[in-house]
Coordinates of C-alpha atoms in Angstrom, one line a residue:
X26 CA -7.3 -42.2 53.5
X27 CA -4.1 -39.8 54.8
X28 CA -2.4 -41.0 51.5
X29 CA -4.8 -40.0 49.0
X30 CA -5.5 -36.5 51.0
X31 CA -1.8 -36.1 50.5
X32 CA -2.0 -36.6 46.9
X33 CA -5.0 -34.4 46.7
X34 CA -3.1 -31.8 48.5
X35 CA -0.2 -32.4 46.1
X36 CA -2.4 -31.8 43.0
X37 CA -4.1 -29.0 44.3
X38 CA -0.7 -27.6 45.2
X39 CA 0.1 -28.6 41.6
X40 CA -3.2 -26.8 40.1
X41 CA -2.5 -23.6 42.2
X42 CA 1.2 -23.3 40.9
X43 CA 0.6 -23.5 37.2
X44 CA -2.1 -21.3 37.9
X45 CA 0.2 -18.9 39.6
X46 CA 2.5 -18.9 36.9
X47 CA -0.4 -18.2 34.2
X48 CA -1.8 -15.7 36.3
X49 CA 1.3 -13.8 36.7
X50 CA 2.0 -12.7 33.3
X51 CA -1.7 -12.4 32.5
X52 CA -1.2 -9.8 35.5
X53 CA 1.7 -7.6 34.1
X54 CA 0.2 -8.3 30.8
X55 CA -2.5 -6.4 32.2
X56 CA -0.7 -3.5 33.5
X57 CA 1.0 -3.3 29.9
X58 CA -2.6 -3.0 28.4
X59 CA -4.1 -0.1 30.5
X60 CA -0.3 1.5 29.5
X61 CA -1.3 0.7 25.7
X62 CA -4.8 1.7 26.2
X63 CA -4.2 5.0 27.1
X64 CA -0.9 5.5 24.6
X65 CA -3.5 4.8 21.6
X66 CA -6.2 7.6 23.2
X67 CA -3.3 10.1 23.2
X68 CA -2.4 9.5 19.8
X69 CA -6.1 9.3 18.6
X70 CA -6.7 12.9 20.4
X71 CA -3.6 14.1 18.6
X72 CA -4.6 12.5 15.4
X73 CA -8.0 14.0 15.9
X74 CA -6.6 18.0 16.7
X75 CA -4.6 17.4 13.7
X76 CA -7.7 16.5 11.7
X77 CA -9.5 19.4 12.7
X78 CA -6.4 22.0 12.3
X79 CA -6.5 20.8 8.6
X80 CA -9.9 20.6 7.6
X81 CA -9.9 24.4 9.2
X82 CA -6.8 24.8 6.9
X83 CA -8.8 23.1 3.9
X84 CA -11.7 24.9 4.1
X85 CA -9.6 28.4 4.3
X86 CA -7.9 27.0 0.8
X87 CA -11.1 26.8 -0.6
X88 CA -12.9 30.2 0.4
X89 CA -9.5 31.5 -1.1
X90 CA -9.2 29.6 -4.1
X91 CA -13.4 30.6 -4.4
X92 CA -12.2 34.6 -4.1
X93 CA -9.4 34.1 -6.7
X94 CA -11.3 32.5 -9.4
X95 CA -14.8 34.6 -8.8
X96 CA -13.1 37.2 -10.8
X97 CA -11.8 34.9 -13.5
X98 CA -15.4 33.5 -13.4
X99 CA -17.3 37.4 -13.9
X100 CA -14.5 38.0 -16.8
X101 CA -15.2 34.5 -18.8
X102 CA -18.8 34.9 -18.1
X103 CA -18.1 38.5 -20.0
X104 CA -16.1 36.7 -23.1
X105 CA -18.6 34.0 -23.6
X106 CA -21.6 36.5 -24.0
X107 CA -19.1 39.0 -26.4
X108 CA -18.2 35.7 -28.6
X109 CA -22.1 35.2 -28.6
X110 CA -22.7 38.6 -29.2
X111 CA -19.9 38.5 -32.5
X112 CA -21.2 35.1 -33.6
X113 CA -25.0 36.7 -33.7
X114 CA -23.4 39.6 -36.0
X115 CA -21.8 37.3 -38.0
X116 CA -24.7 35.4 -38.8
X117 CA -26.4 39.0 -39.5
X118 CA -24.0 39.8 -41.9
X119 CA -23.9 36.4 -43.2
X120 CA -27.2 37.2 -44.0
X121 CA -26.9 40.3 -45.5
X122 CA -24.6 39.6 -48.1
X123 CA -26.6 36.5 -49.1
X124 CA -29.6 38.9 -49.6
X125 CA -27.3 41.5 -51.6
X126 CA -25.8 38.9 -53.7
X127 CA -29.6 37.8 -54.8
X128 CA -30.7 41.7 -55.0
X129 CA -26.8 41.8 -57.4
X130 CA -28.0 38.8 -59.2
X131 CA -32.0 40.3 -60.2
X132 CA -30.1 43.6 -60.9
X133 CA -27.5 42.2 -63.8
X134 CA -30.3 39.6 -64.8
X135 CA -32.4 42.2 -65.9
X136 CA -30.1 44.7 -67.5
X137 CA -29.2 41.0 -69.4
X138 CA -32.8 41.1 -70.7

């Protein structure tokens, strides 16, 4: 009976080294993790100030780019209604001399009678 509590004892001594020795690294692994852990939140705070610097920076671009072109916009806003306004005369014209040229045309057709 002495004998086989010894080789219980032995295995258990066994179990409780290898244990030891997986435990150990799993330990400083551990450590290493809390040290990564809080590495990766200081870069995802700076990440995330940078990202908010920028869109502030984006969204100044844009109400700047907006003022720049509102002006542009007004003036070719201005040039599309004058070619409208010159097309319409055109087509007046058009019209005009088409009603002339028949009003020519009556005119020599009866001094041909």
């Amino acid at each position: 009976d002495r004998e086989s509590t010894q080789k219980e004892v032995n295995k258990l001594r066994g179990s409780i080294q290898t244990l030891t020795r997986s435990a150990n690294p799993l330990g400083k692994l551990m450590d290493f993790l809390q040290e990564d852990v809080d590495s990766m939140q200081r870069e995802l705070d700076q990440w995330r100030k940078e990202n908010k610097t920028l869109q502030l920076e984006l969204k100044h671009e844009e109400s700047m780019t907006t003022q720049t072109l509102q002006p542009l916009i007004t003036h070719l806003d201005e040039l599309s209604a004058a070619v409208s306004d010159q097309l319409d005369k055109i087509s007046t014209v058009k019209s005009n001399i088409l009603k002339n040229e028949e009003k020519i045309e009556k005119m020599v057709g009866s001094i041909g009678l």
